[in-house]
């Protein structure tokens, strides 16, 4: 029962972090696209641009997302092995569906639901 409570709590926190990173990514990409249209990005990809420019709200949300995702994965792994297996399959599918220039994108944002 404690495992289920831990999983549910981490899932709720993960959902909040996921919603926040999606929102902040949209805002950051709007700024990036504006700067790109003015020729200010020097052809740098979005992720590198965000890191170089220290876009604070996006970078904070990204770190929150990564931490919440790791906590959720750990709770699943220890409390619901079948759920963890389903989660890893979902992540793999999303990574393969969002191919990057070097193969599957395992940094793609995936929410708990």
Short mmCIF file of C-alpha atoms in Angstrom, two decimals:
data_model
loop_
_atom_site.label_atom_id
_atom_site.label_comp_id
_atom_site.label_asym_id
_atom_site.label_seq_id
_atom_site.Cartn_x
_atom_site.Cartn_y
_atom_site.Cartn_z
CA UNK A 1 0.00 0.00 0.00
CA UNK A 2 2.86 2.38 0.79
CA UNK A 3 4.36 1.65 -2.62
CA UNK A 4 1.11 2.62 -4.34
CA UNK A 5 0.95 5.87 -2.35
CA UNK A 6 4.55 6.64 -3.28
CA UNK A 7 3.84 5.90 -6.95
CA UNK A 8 0.71 8.06 -6.95
CA UNK A 9 2.48 10.95 -5.20
CA UNK A 10 5.44 10.85 -7.58
CA UNK A 11 3.08 10.56 -10.56
CA UNK A 12 1.16 13.67 -9.48
CA UNK A 13 4.39 15.63 -9.01
CA UNK A 14 5.65 14.35 -12.35
CA UNK A 15 2.45 15.49 -14.07
CA UNK A 16 2.84 19.00 -12.62
CA UNK A 17 6.48 19.12 -13.77
CA UNK A 18 5.51 17.79 -17.20
CA UNK A 19 2.80 20.43 -17.65
CA UNK A 20 5.27 23.13 -16.59
CA UNK A 21 8.05 22.02 -18.96
CA UNK A 22 5.62 21.82 -21.88
CA UNK A 23 4.44 25.36 -21.16
CA UNK A 24 7.96 26.73 -20.68
CA UNK A 25 9.25 24.94 -23.76
CA UNK A 26 6.54 26.58 -25.87
CA UNK A 27 7.45 30.00 -24.47
CA UNK A 28 11.18 29.43 -24.95
CA UNK A 29 10.69 28.18 -28.51
CA UNK A 30 8.69 31.31 -29.32
CA UNK A 31 11.62 33.47 -28.17
CA UNK A 32 14.08 31.22 -30.01
CA UNK A 33 12.09 31.42 -33.25
CA UNK A 34 11.89 35.21 -32.93
CA UNK A 35 15.65 35.46 -32.44
CA UNK A 36 16.22 32.95 -35.23
CA UNK A 37 14.13 35.05 -37.64
CA UNK A 38 16.31 38.05 -36.76
CA UNK A 39 19.47 36.02 -37.43
CA UNK A 40 20.60 36.00 -33.81
CA UNK A 41 20.89 32.26 -33.22
CA UNK A 42 23.81 31.58 -35.59
CA UNK A 43 22.19 28.29 -36.60
CA UNK A 44 22.41 26.88 -33.09
CA UNK A 45 19.78 24.23 -32.29
CA UNK A 46 17.09 25.08 -29.74
CA UNK A 47 18.46 22.96 -26.85
CA UNK A 48 21.95 24.41 -27.23
CA UNK A 49 20.50 27.93 -27.54
CA UNK A 50 18.44 27.49 -24.37
CA UNK A 51 21.48 26.25 -22.44
CA UNK A 52 23.78 28.99 -23.79
CA UNK A 53 21.31 31.76 -23.12
CA UNK A 54 20.46 30.40 -19.71
CA UNK A 55 16.76 30.82 -20.45
CA UNK A 56 15.90 30.58 -16.72
CA UNK A 57 12.21 29.57 -16.69
CA UNK A 58 12.76 26.84 -19.27
CA UNK A 59 15.97 25.52 -17.74
CA UNK A 60 14.39 25.45 -14.26
CA UNK A 61 11.33 23.61 -15.60
CA UNK A 62 13.59 21.16 -17.44
CA UNK A 63 15.51 20.33 -14.27
CA UNK A 64 12.25 19.95 -12.33
CA UNK A 65 10.92 17.63 -15.04
CA UNK A 66 14.05 15.49 -15.05
CA UNK A 67 13.98 15.13 -11.26
CA UNK A 68 10.27 14.35 -11.12
CA UNK A 69 10.59 11.83 -13.94
CA UNK A 70 13.48 10.09 -12.18
CA UNK A 71 11.50 9.92 -8.92
CA UNK A 72 8.48 8.49 -10.74
CA UNK A 73 10.60 5.91 -12.52
CA UNK A 74 12.24 4.87 -9.25
CA UNK A 75 8.88 4.54 -7.49
CA UNK A 76 7.53 2.45 -10.37
CA UNK A 77 10.63 0.29 -10.56
CA UNK A 78 10.46 -0.60 -6.85
CA UNK A 79 6.70 -0.68 -6.37
CA UNK A 80 5.19 -1.82 -9.67
CA UNK A 81 7.57 -3.78 -11.90
CA UNK A 82 4.88 -4.36 -14.53
CA UNK A 83 4.03 -0.65 -14.56
CA UNK A 84 7.73 0.15 -14.86
CA UNK A 85 8.04 -2.19 -17.84
CA UNK A 86 5.04 -0.52 -19.51
CA UNK A 87 6.57 2.90 -18.79
CA UNK A 88 9.94 2.00 -20.33
CA UNK A 89 8.16 0.67 -23.41
CA UNK A 90 6.22 3.95 -23.68
CA UNK A 91 9.47 5.95 -23.41
CA UNK A 92 11.15 3.79 -26.06
CA UNK A 93 8.21 4.22 -28.42
CA UNK A 94 8.23 8.01 -27.95
CA UNK A 95 12.00 8.10 -28.51
CA UNK A 96 11.71 6.13 -31.76
CA UNK A 97 8.71 8.20 -32.89
CA UNK A 98 10.76 11.39 -32.38
CA UNK A 99 13.95 10.53 -34.24
CA UNK A 100 16.78 12.97 -33.97
CA UNK A 101 19.75 13.33 -36.30
CA UNK A 102 21.63 10.68 -34.30
CA UNK A 103 18.81 8.19 -33.84
CA UNK A 104 16.04 7.85 -31.26
CA UNK A 105 15.49 10.92 -29.09
CA UNK A 106 15.46 9.66 -25.50
CA UNK A 107 15.30 13.28 -24.30
CA UNK A 108 11.79 13.69 -25.70
CA UNK A 109 9.29 14.94 -23.15
CA UNK A 110 7.03 12.12 -22.00
CA UNK A 111 4.27 12.64 -19.46
CA UNK A 112 3.04 10.08 -16.95
CA UNK A 113 -0.40 9.73 -18.52
#
